[in-house]
Amino acid sequence: MLQIHNSLTKQKEIFTPIEPGKVKLYVCGMTVYDLCHVGHARVMVVFDVVTRYLRASGYEVTYIRNITDIDDKIIARANENGESIQQLTERNIAEMHQDADALGVIRPDQEPKATEAMAEMVAMIETLIAKGYAYAADNGDVYYDVSEFETYGKLSGRNIEELRSGERVAINEAKNDPLDFVLWKAAKPEEPSWDSPWGQGRPGWHIECSAMSANCLGEHFDIHGGGQDLQFPHHENEIAQSEGAHGCKSVNYWMHNGFVRIDDEKMSKSLGNFFTVREVLKNYSAEVIRYFILTSQYRSPLNYSDESLEQAKSALTRYYTALRDVDALVDVKWQDDADYGVRFKEAMDDDFNTALALSVMADVRQALNKETDNKQARYLAGLLNSFGDVLGLFQQNAEDFLSGGNDDEAAKIEALIVQRNTARAEKDWAKADQVRDELNEMGIVLEDNQGKTTWRKA
RNA sequence: GGCUGCGUGGCAGAGUGGUCAUGCAGCGGACUGCAACUCCGUUAACGCCGGUUCGAUUCCGACCGCAGCCUCCA
């Protein structure tokens, strides 16, 4: 039975969907003013695996991941670049898709954009005002009156008193209370704006997710995910908005993934210590990044380092080496496997423990390497692929992974291998080793197996 | 300051009241012309101090250290 750690209750709970057999999932996606970094990659990969596993478990999943395409940073960046907001956001959306595709992340069923949900947002704000949860200020802004929402703070484990005593609450004279948050911002000159009952303006950040999730999934849905940093205030405010406007519980299970860190510090744009996916891809294949992300449970911090990437690369190389020479059966389903399959399920059912699931796969790999019976070996390889489908691993041809995309050099490498094998046949070891050294310098490792020589990228 | 969470072997990272994680690396061996791959074996851990217990890395408490949130952030 699947258990999910619910941020709302801070404990693992048995997952029960609202509608049997169906799961409605909403994840907060990117604000598209720049390229994705490894932290964004983690969110995408984690919830990709959640979706894949739910589907493999028989659920029909509707997966929504929004795109924030209007906010302060976007406006600022577009101005800096001297381009339109649309140019900036469209380009970054394309870049994001490129990264996500490289990482083997399946596209969400819908990717709603904030700018395409203006009518829904305005309507929701009107409802909130009508119900007394929000007020229009003199300056044209509309604010949410936090004191009106009784359970404000339930997600982040705070109460209004605590928040009020915090040192960093910004002072804003238009608000009745510093804790109130903005639903609608009056337009400043030169800023993009939309019509509203409160004049020209644009939405606050939080309202878009309340509007779009309700729009795509309904007022009450199963799982809402995102990075841990969104828990407060973003998701807290989302609850206040959605539940205030709709008068019902909005989300059953809140899932928050841990941060990617560098030297024990959160990787973030504001700290400037981030690596974009694009940068990392120059040195490591996307699948290595994906494997690295899956080596830790999604709620744990994940420390980014070259060493960790190297470890992931070595581990993945061993899997592909094991898979390379076997003609895997294609119709193997891990769900039918009484040994490894059961252990894999137990791991994944326990709040998507991919780290533990990978250890099961390591056992399968070893069994595969030891297996002398060809039929059984083909089964084990198929099993490994079947697990890989859930984690989004082993989706490429083993040869392609191991050659590291060195196709242009392949002919040269093959020629050198022939040279070396000729030398070996003549027992000219000096010559054979010299050729191998030459290949090593090209970053190519040779493997002599059962009279056959294969190569891979180091 | 308030609120969360965390501290496991060289590194990464699961987990458990009393036999094993696993991966990377290391060491010894088999295989190999030598390597690589693979296999076999192997080393090594549970922040600190108390408490509960027959027994605690695992439960409880104090302490120390770290991170995150309280402001935009995945």
Coordinates of C-alpha atoms (C1' of nucleotides) in Angstrom, one line a residue:
Chain A
M1 CA 0.0 0.0 0.0
L2 CA 1.4 3.3 -1.0
Q3 CA 2.3 5.7 1.7
I4 CA 3.0 9.4 1.1
H5 CA 4.6 11.8 3.5
N6 CA 2.0 14.6 3.8
S7 CA 3.6 18.0 4.6
L8 CA 0.2 19.0 6.1
T9 CA 0.3 16.4 8.8
K10 CA 4.0 15.9 8.8
Q11 CA 3.6 12.1 8.6
K12 CA 3.3 9.3 6.2
E13 CA -0.2 8.5 5.3
I14 CA -1.8 5.7 3.3
F15 CA -2.7 7.1 -0.1
T16 CA -6.3 7.0 -0.9
P17 CA -7.4 8.9 -4.0
I18 CA -10.6 11.0 -4.0
E19 CA -11.9 9.0 -7.0
P20 CA -10.9 5.3 -7.0
G21 CA -8.2 4.6 -9.6
K22 CA -7.6 8.2 -10.4
V23 CA -5.0 10.7 -9.2
K24 CA -5.1 14.4 -9.8
L25 CA -1.6 15.9 -9.3
Y26 CA -0.6 19.5 -9.5
V27 CA 3.0 20.7 -9.2
C28 CA 4.4 24.2 -9.1
G29 CA 6.7 24.6 -12.0
M30 CA 9.1 27.2 -13.2
T31 CA 9.1 30.9 -13.3
V32 CA 10.5 31.2 -16.8
Y33 CA 13.0 34.1 -16.7
D34 CA 16.1 32.0 -17.0
L35 CA 17.4 28.5 -17.6
C36 CA 16.7 25.6 -15.3
H37 CA 19.2 24.7 -12.7
V38 CA 19.8 21.4 -10.9
G39 CA 17.2 22.3 -8.3
H40 CA 14.5 22.6 -10.9
A41 CA 15.7 19.4 -12.4
R42 CA 15.1 17.7 -9.1
V43 CA 11.5 18.8 -9.0
M44 CA 10.9 17.7 -12.5
V45 CA 12.6 14.3 -12.0
V46 CA 11.0 13.7 -8.6
F47 CA 7.5 14.3 -9.8
D48 CA 8.1 12.5 -13.0
V49 CA 8.9 9.4 -11.0
V50 CA 5.9 10.0 -8.8
T51 CA 3.7 10.1 -11.9
R52 CA 5.4 7.1 -13.5
Y53 CA 5.1 5.0 -10.3
L54 CA 1.4 6.0 -9.8
R55 CA 0.7 5.0 -13.4
A56 CA 2.7 1.7 -13.0
S57 CA 0.6 1.1 -9.9
G58 CA -2.6 1.2 -12.0
Y59 CA -3.7 4.8 -11.4
E60 CA -4.9 7.1 -14.1
V61 CA -2.9 10.2 -13.4
T62 CA -3.7 13.7 -14.5
Y63 CA -0.5 15.6 -14.1
I64 CA -0.5 19.4 -14.2
R65 CA 2.6 21.5 -13.9
N66 CA 2.1 25.2 -14.3
I67 CA 4.3 27.9 -15.8
T68 CA 4.7 31.3 -14.2
D69 CA 5.1 33.6 -17.1
I70 CA 4.5 37.0 -15.5
D71 CA 6.1 38.3 -12.4
D72 CA 8.6 40.9 -11.2
K73 CA 11.7 39.0 -12.2
I74 CA 10.4 38.3 -15.7
I75 CA 9.6 42.0 -16.2
A76 CA 13.0 43.0 -14.9
R77 CA 14.8 40.5 -17.0
A78 CA 13.0 41.4 -20.1
N79 CA 13.9 45.0 -19.6
E80 CA 17.5 44.2 -18.9
N81 CA 17.6 42.1 -22.1
G82 CA 15.7 44.7 -24.1
E83 CA 13.2 42.2 -25.3
S84 CA 9.5 41.7 -24.8
I85 CA 8.2 39.6 -22.0
Q86 CA 6.7 37.2 -24.4
Q87 CA 10.0 36.7 -26.2
L88 CA 11.7 36.0 -22.9
T89 CA 9.2 33.6 -21.6
E90 CA 8.7 31.7 -24.8
R91 CA 12.4 31.2 -25.2
N92 CA 12.8 30.0 -21.7
I93 CA 9.8 27.7 -22.0
A94 CA 11.4 26.1 -25.0
E95 CA 14.7 25.8 -23.1
M96 CA 12.9 24.2 -20.1
H97 CA 11.3 21.7 -22.4
Q98 CA 14.7 20.9 -23.9
D99 CA 16.2 20.2 -20.5
A100 CA 13.1 18.2 -19.3
D101 CA 13.2 16.1 -22.5
A102 CA 16.9 15.5 -22.1
L103 CA 16.3 14.3 -18.5
G104 CA 13.7 11.9 -19.7
V105 CA 10.9 13.8 -17.9
I106 CA 7.5 13.0 -19.4
R107 CA 5.5 16.0 -20.3
P108 CA 2.7 16.9 -17.9
D109 CA -0.8 16.5 -19.2
Q110 CA -1.2 20.2 -19.1
E111 CA 1.2 23.1 -18.6
P112 CA -1.1 26.1 -17.9
K113 CA 0.4 29.5 -18.0
A114 CA -0.5 32.3 -15.6
T115 CA -1.1 34.8 -18.4
E116 CA -3.7 32.5 -19.9
A117 CA -5.7 32.3 -16.7
M118 CA -6.4 36.0 -16.0
A119 CA -10.2 35.6 -16.1
E120 CA -10.1 32.8 -13.6
M121 CA -7.8 34.7 -11.3
V122 CA -9.9 37.8 -11.4
A123 CA -13.1 35.8 -10.7
M124 CA -11.4 34.1 -7.8
I125 CA -10.3 37.4 -6.3
E126 CA -13.8 38.7 -6.7
T127 CA -15.2 35.7 -4.8
L128 CA -12.6 36.2 -2.0
I129 CA -13.6 39.9 -1.7
A130 CA -17.3 38.9 -1.7
K131 CA -16.7 36.4 1.0
G132 CA -14.8 38.8 3.2
Y133 CA -11.4 37.2 2.8
A134 CA -9.9 40.0 0.7
Y135 CA -10.0 43.8 0.4
A136 CA -9.1 46.3 -2.2
A137 CA -6.7 48.9 -0.9
D138 CA -6.5 52.6 -1.7
N139 CA -3.5 52.1 -4.0
G140 CA -5.3 49.8 -6.4
D141 CA -3.9 46.6 -4.9
V142 CA -6.0 43.8 -3.6
Y143 CA -4.9 42.0 -0.5
Y144 CA -5.8 38.8 1.3
D145 CA -6.8 39.4 4.9
V146 CA -5.0 36.7 6.6
S147 CA -6.8 37.1 9.9
E148 CA -10.0 36.1 8.2
F149 CA -8.7 32.6 7.4
E150 CA -8.9 30.7 10.6
T151 CA -6.4 27.9 9.9
Y152 CA -3.8 30.2 8.3
G153 CA -0.4 28.6 9.0
K154 CA -1.5 25.0 9.1
L155 CA 0.7 23.9 6.3
S156 CA 3.9 25.5 7.4
G157 CA 3.3 24.9 11.1
R158 CA 3.0 28.5 12.1
N159 CA 0.4 30.7 13.6
I160 CA -0.2 34.3 13.0
E161 CA 1.3 35.3 16.3
E162 CA 4.6 33.6 15.4
L163 CA 4.7 35.1 12.0
R164 CA 4.0 38.5 13.4
S165 CA 6.9 38.2 15.8
G166 CA 9.2 37.3 12.9
E167 CA 11.8 39.9 12.1
R168 CA 11.5 40.0 8.4
V169 CA 7.9 40.8 7.7
A170 CA 7.9 43.7 5.2
I171 CA 6.1 46.8 6.1
N172 CA 3.6 48.0 3.5
E173 CA 1.3 50.9 4.3
A174 CA -1.4 49.8 2.0
K175 CA -2.0 46.6 3.9
N176 CA -4.1 46.4 7.0
D177 CA -1.7 43.9 8.4
P178 CA 1.9 43.2 7.3
L179 CA 1.0 39.5 7.0
D180 CA -1.6 40.1 4.4
F181 CA -0.5 39.2 0.9
V182 CA -1.2 40.6 -2.4
L183 CA -3.8 39.1 -4.8
W184 CA -3.7 41.8 -7.4
K185 CA -1.1 44.4 -8.0
A186 CA -2.0 47.8 -9.5
A187 CA 0.0 48.4 -12.6
K188 CA 3.0 50.7 -12.5
P189 CA 3.8 52.7 -15.6
E190 CA 5.5 50.8 -18.4
E191 CA 4.4 47.5 -16.9
P192 CA 2.3 44.9 -18.6
S193 CA -1.2 44.9 -17.2
W194 CA -4.7 43.4 -17.5
D195 CA -8.1 44.8 -16.9
S196 CA -9.8 44.2 -13.7
P197 CA -12.6 45.5 -11.5
W198 CA -9.8 47.3 -9.5
G199 CA -8.2 48.9 -12.5
Q200 CA -5.2 47.9 -14.6
G201 CA -2.9 45.5 -12.9
R202 CA -1.5 42.0 -12.7
P203 CA -2.0 39.1 -10.4
G204 CA 0.1 38.3 -7.3
W205 CA 2.1 35.2 -7.5
H206 CA 0.0 32.9 -5.3
I207 CA -3.3 33.3 -6.9
E208 CA -2.3 31.7 -10.2
C209 CA -1.9 28.3 -8.7
S210 CA -5.2 28.4 -6.9
A211 CA -6.9 29.4 -10.1
M212 CA -5.2 27.1 -12.4
S213 CA -5.3 24.0 -10.2
A214 CA -9.0 24.5 -9.8
N215 CA -9.4 25.1 -13.4
C216 CA -7.5 22.0 -14.5
L217 CA -8.3 19.6 -11.7
G218 CA -11.3 20.9 -9.8
E219 CA -11.6 22.5 -6.4
H220 CA -10.5 19.4 -4.5
F221 CA -7.7 17.3 -5.8
D222 CA -5.3 14.6 -4.5
I223 CA -1.7 15.7 -4.5
H224 CA 0.0 19.1 -4.7
G225 CA 3.8 19.1 -5.0
G226 CA 6.7 21.5 -5.2
G227 CA 10.0 22.5 -3.7
Q228 CA 10.3 22.8 0.0
D229 CA 10.8 26.5 -0.3
L230 CA 7.3 26.9 -1.6
Q231 CA 5.7 25.6 1.6
F232 CA 5.7 29.1 3.0
P233 CA 4.4 31.4 2.0
H234 CA 3.3 30.2 -1.5
H235 CA 1.5 27.0 -0.6
E236 CA 0.2 28.4 2.7
N237 CA -1.4 31.3 0.7
E238 CA -2.7 28.9 -1.9
I239 CA -4.6 27.1 0.7
A240 CA -6.0 30.3 2.1
Q241 CA -7.1 31.4 -1.3
S242 CA -8.5 28.1 -2.6
E243 CA -10.2 27.0 0.6
G244 CA -11.4 30.6 1.3
A245 CA -12.9 30.9 -2.2
H246 CA -14.3 27.4 -2.6
G247 CA -15.3 26.7 1.0
C248 CA -13.8 23.1 0.9
K249 CA -10.6 21.3 1.4
S250 CA -8.4 21.9 -1.6
V251 CA -5.6 19.3 -1.4
N252 CA -5.4 16.0 0.3
Y253 CA -1.6 15.3 0.2
W254 CA 1.1 18.0 0.0
M255 CA 4.5 16.8 -1.1
H256 CA 7.6 18.9 -0.9
N257 CA 11.0 17.8 -2.2
G258 CA 14.2 18.7 -0.5
F259 CA 16.8 21.1 -1.9
V260 CA 19.8 20.5 -3.9
R261 CA 22.8 21.8 -2.0
I262 CA 26.3 22.8 -2.8
D263 CA 28.8 22.7 0.1
D264 CA 25.9 22.3 2.5
E265 CA 24.1 25.4 1.2
K266 CA 20.9 25.6 -0.7
M267 CA 21.5 25.9 -4.4
S268 CA 19.5 29.0 -5.4
K269 CA 19.5 31.9 -7.8
S270 CA 19.7 34.4 -5.0
L271 CA 22.8 32.9 -3.6
G272 CA 24.3 32.6 -7.0
N273 CA 25.6 29.1 -6.3
F274 CA 23.7 27.3 -8.9
F275 CA 24.6 25.1 -11.9
T276 CA 22.2 25.2 -14.8
V277 CA 21.2 21.8 -16.3
R278 CA 22.8 23.1 -19.5
E279 CA 26.1 23.5 -17.8
V280 CA 26.1 20.1 -16.2
L281 CA 25.1 18.5 -19.4
K282 CA 28.5 19.6 -20.9
N283 CA 30.2 17.1 -18.6
Y284 CA 27.6 14.5 -17.8
S285 CA 24.9 12.8 -19.7
A286 CA 21.3 13.7 -18.7
E287 CA 20.8 10.2 -17.4
V288 CA 23.7 10.6 -15.0
I289 CA 22.0 13.7 -13.6
R290 CA 18.8 11.8 -13.3
Y291 CA 20.4 8.8 -11.6
F292 CA 22.2 11.2 -9.2
I293 CA 18.9 12.8 -8.3
L294 CA 17.3 9.4 -7.6
T295 CA 20.1 8.3 -5.3
S296 CA 18.5 10.1 -2.4
Q297 CA 15.0 10.0 -1.1
Y298 CA 13.1 13.0 -2.5
R299 CA 12.6 14.8 0.9
S300 CA 16.3 14.6 1.8
P301 CA 18.8 17.2 0.9
L302 CA 20.9 16.3 -2.1
N303 CA 24.4 17.5 -2.1
Y304 CA 25.7 18.4 -5.5
S305 CA 29.3 17.7 -6.2
D306 CA 31.5 16.4 -9.0
E307 CA 32.2 13.4 -6.9
S308 CA 28.6 12.5 -6.6
L309 CA 28.1 12.9 -10.3
E310 CA 31.1 10.7 -10.9
Q311 CA 29.7 8.1 -8.6
A312 CA 26.4 8.2 -10.4
K313 CA 28.2 7.8 -13.7
S314 CA 30.1 4.8 -12.6
A315 CA 27.0 3.1 -11.2
L316 CA 25.0 3.8 -14.3
T317 CA 27.9 2.5 -16.5
R318 CA 27.8 -0.8 -14.6
Y319 CA 24.1 -1.2 -15.4
Y320 CA 24.5 -0.5 -19.0
T321 CA 27.5 -2.8 -19.2
A322 CA 25.3 -5.6 -17.7
L323 CA 22.5 -4.8 -20.2
R324 CA 24.8 -4.5 -23.2
D325 CA 25.2 -8.0 -24.2
V326 CA 21.8 -9.4 -23.3
D327 CA 18.8 -9.5 -25.5
A328 CA 16.3 -8.4 -22.9
L329 CA 12.9 -9.8 -22.9
V330 CA 10.5 -7.0 -23.7
D331 CA 7.3 -8.1 -22.0
V332 CA 8.7 -8.4 -18.5
K333 CA 6.6 -6.6 -15.9
W334 CA 8.2 -6.0 -12.5
Q335 CA 4.7 -6.1 -11.0
D336 CA 4.7 -9.8 -11.7
D337 CA 8.1 -10.6 -10.1
A338 CA 7.6 -12.1 -6.7
D339 CA 11.1 -11.4 -5.4
Y340 CA 12.7 -8.2 -6.7
G341 CA 9.4 -6.8 -7.9
V342 CA 8.0 -7.1 -4.4
R343 CA 11.0 -5.5 -2.8
F344 CA 10.9 -2.7 -5.4
K345 CA 7.2 -2.1 -4.7
E346 CA 7.9 -2.0 -0.9
A347 CA 10.5 0.6 -1.5
M348 CA 8.5 2.8 -3.8
D349 CA 5.3 2.4 -1.7
D350 CA 7.2 3.8 1.2
D351 CA 7.0 7.4 0.1
F352 CA 8.8 6.9 -3.2
N353 CA 12.1 5.7 -1.7
T354 CA 14.1 5.6 -4.9
A355 CA 17.4 5.2 -3.0
L356 CA 16.1 1.9 -1.6
A357 CA 14.6 0.9 -5.0
L358 CA 18.0 1.4 -6.6
S359 CA 19.5 -1.0 -4.1
V360 CA 17.0 -3.7 -5.3
M361 CA 18.0 -2.9 -8.9
A362 CA 21.7 -3.3 -7.9
D363 CA 20.8 -6.8 -6.7
V364 CA 19.1 -7.6 -10.0
R365 CA 22.1 -6.4 -11.9
Q366 CA 24.4 -8.6 -10.0
A367 CA 22.1 -11.6 -10.5
L368 CA 22.1 -10.8 -14.2
N369 CA 25.9 -10.7 -14.4
K370 CA 26.1 -14.0 -12.6
E371 CA 23.3 -15.7 -14.6
T372 CA 24.6 -18.4 -16.9
D373 CA 21.2 -19.5 -18.2
N374 CA 20.5 -17.3 -21.2
K375 CA 16.7 -17.3 -20.8
Q376 CA 16.9 -16.3 -17.2
A377 CA 19.5 -13.6 -18.1
R378 CA 17.1 -12.2 -20.7
Y379 CA 14.4 -12.2 -18.1
L380 CA 16.5 -10.3 -15.5
A381 CA 17.6 -7.8 -18.2
G382 CA 13.9 -7.3 -19.0
L383 CA 13.2 -6.9 -15.3
L384 CA 15.8 -4.2 -15.0
N385 CA 14.4 -2.4 -18.0
S386 CA 10.9 -2.7 -16.4
F387 CA 12.2 -1.0 -13.2
G388 CA 14.0 1.5 -15.4
D389 CA 10.7 2.5 -17.0
V390 CA 9.4 3.6 -13.5
L391 CA 12.5 5.5 -12.7
G392 CA 13.1 6.8 -16.2
L393 CA 16.4 5.0 -16.5
F394 CA 17.9 2.7 -19.2
Q395 CA 15.7 4.4 -21.8
Q396 CA 18.5 4.4 -24.3
N397 CA 20.5 1.8 -26.1
A398 CA 23.3 0.5 -24.0
E399 CA 25.8 0.9 -26.8
D400 CA 24.8 4.6 -27.2
F401 CA 25.2 5.3 -23.5
L402 CA 28.6 3.5 -23.2
S403 CA 30.0 5.1 -26.3
G404 CA 29.1 8.5 -24.9
G405 CA 27.9 9.8 -28.3
N406 CA 31.3 9.2 -29.9
D407 CA 29.9 8.1 -33.2
D408 CA 32.1 10.3 -35.2
E409 CA 35.2 8.6 -33.7
A410 CA 33.8 5.1 -33.9
A411 CA 35.4 4.2 -37.2
K412 CA 38.8 5.3 -35.9
I413 CA 38.4 3.5 -32.7
E414 CA 37.3 0.3 -34.5
A415 CA 40.4 0.5 -36.7
L416 CA 42.7 0.8 -33.7
I417 CA 41.0 -2.1 -32.1
V418 CA 41.6 -4.2 -35.2
Q419 CA 45.3 -3.2 -35.1
R420 CA 45.6 -4.1 -31.5
N421 CA 43.9 -7.5 -32.0
T422 CA 46.2 -8.3 -34.9
A423 CA 49.1 -7.5 -32.6
R424 CA 47.6 -9.6 -29.9
A425 CA 47.2 -12.5 -32.3
E426 CA 50.9 -12.2 -33.0
K427 CA 51.6 -12.0 -29.4
D428 CA 53.2 -8.6 -29.9
W429 CA 52.2 -7.3 -26.5
A430 CA 54.2 -4.1 -26.7
K431 CA 52.4 -3.1 -29.8
A432 CA 49.0 -4.1 -28.5
D433 CA 49.6 -2.1 -25.3
Q434 CA 50.7 0.9 -27.3
V435 CA 47.5 0.9 -29.2
R436 CA 45.5 0.6 -26.1
D437 CA 47.4 3.5 -24.5
E438 CA 46.6 5.5 -27.6
L439 CA 42.9 4.7 -27.1
N440 CA 43.1 5.5 -23.4
E441 CA 44.3 8.9 -24.3
M442 CA 41.3 9.4 -26.4
G443 CA 39.2 8.5 -23.3
I444 CA 38.4 5.1 -24.6
V445 CA 38.4 2.0 -22.3
L446 CA 38.7 -1.4 -23.9
E447 CA 37.1 -4.6 -22.7
D448 CA 38.2 -8.0 -24.0
N449 CA 35.4 -10.5 -23.5
Q450 CA 35.1 -14.0 -24.8
G451 CA 37.3 -13.2 -27.8
K452 CA 35.5 -10.0 -28.5
T453 CA 36.7 -6.5 -27.8
T454 CA 34.3 -3.8 -26.9
W455 CA 34.9 -0.2 -26.0
R456 CA 33.3 2.5 -24.0
K457 CA 33.9 6.1 -23.1
A458 CA 35.7 6.5 -19.9
Chain B
rG1 C1' 14.6 35.6 17.9
rG2 C1' 10.4 32.0 16.3
rC3 C1' 9.3 27.5 13.6
rU4 C1' 10.8 22.9 10.9
rG5 C1' 14.2 19.2 9.7
rC6 C1' 18.9 16.7 10.0
rG7 C1' 23.7 14.6 12.1
rU8 C1' 25.2 6.8 9.7
rG9 C1' 31.8 3.8 7.5
rG10 C1' 36.9 7.5 2.8
rC11 C1' 32.5 9.5 -0.1
rA12 C1' 27.2 9.0 -1.4
rG13 C1' 23.0 7.1 0.9
rA14 C1' 18.9 3.5 2.9
rG15 C1' 17.3 1.2 7.3
rU16 C1' 16.5 -1.2 12.0
rG17 C1' 15.5 -2.2 19.4
rG18 C1' 19.4 -7.9 19.4
rU19 C1' 22.3 -11.6 11.9
rC20 C1' 23.1 -8.2 5.7
rA21 C1' 21.6 -2.2 3.2
rU22 C1' 23.2 -0.7 -1.4
rG23 C1' 26.4 2.2 -4.7
rC24 C1' 31.3 4.6 -5.5
rA25 C1' 36.2 4.1 -3.8
rG26 C1' 40.0 0.8 -1.2
rC27 C1' 42.2 -4.0 -0.1
rG28 C1' 42.9 -9.5 -1.1
rG29 C1' 41.7 -13.3 -4.8
rA30 C1' 39.7 -15.6 -9.5
rC31 C1' 39.6 -14.4 -14.7
rU32 C1' 43.2 -11.8 -18.3
rG33 C1' 49.4 -12.0 -22.1
rC34 C1' 48.9 -7.4 -19.0
rA35 C1' 44.6 -4.6 -18.3
rA36 C1' 39.4 -3.5 -18.4
rC37 C1' 34.7 -5.9 -17.5
rU38 C1' 32.7 -9.6 -14.3
rC39 C1' 32.7 -12.7 -10.1
rC40 C1' 34.3 -14.2 -4.9
rG41 C1' 36.1 -12.4 -0.3
rU42 C1' 37.2 -8.2 2.8
rU43 C1' 38.0 -3.6 5.8
rA44 C1' 35.1 0.1 8.0
rA45 C1' 29.7 3.7 10.7
rC46 C1' 25.7 5.1 13.3
rG47 C1' 27.6 13.7 16.7
rC48 C1' 28.2 14.0 22.3
rC49 C1' 26.2 13.0 27.3
rG50 C1' 22.6 10.8 30.2
rG51 C1' 17.9 7.7 30.7
rU52 C1' 14.4 3.5 29.5
rU53 C1' 15.8 -1.8 28.2
rC54 C1' 18.4 -8.1 29.3
rG55 C1' 20.2 -5.3 24.9
rA56 C1' 20.0 1.0 21.5
rU57 C1' 22.8 3.6 15.8
rU58 C1' 17.4 2.7 16.3
rC59 C1' 12.9 4.9 21.9
rC60 C1' 13.2 9.4 25.6
rG61 C1' 15.8 13.9 27.4
rA62 C1' 19.8 17.5 27.6
rC63 C1' 23.9 19.3 24.8
rC64 C1' 26.8 20.4 20.4
rG65 C1' 26.9 21.0 15.2
rC66 C1' 24.5 21.8 10.4
rA67 C1' 20.6 23.1 7.1
rG68 C1' 15.9 25.3 5.7
rC69 C1' 11.7 28.7 6.3
rC70 C1' 10.0 33.3 8.6
rU71 C1' 11.7 38.1 1.9
rC72 C1' 11.8 36.3 -4.4
rC73 C1' 13.3 31.2 -4.8
rA74 C1' 12.1 24.3 -7.0

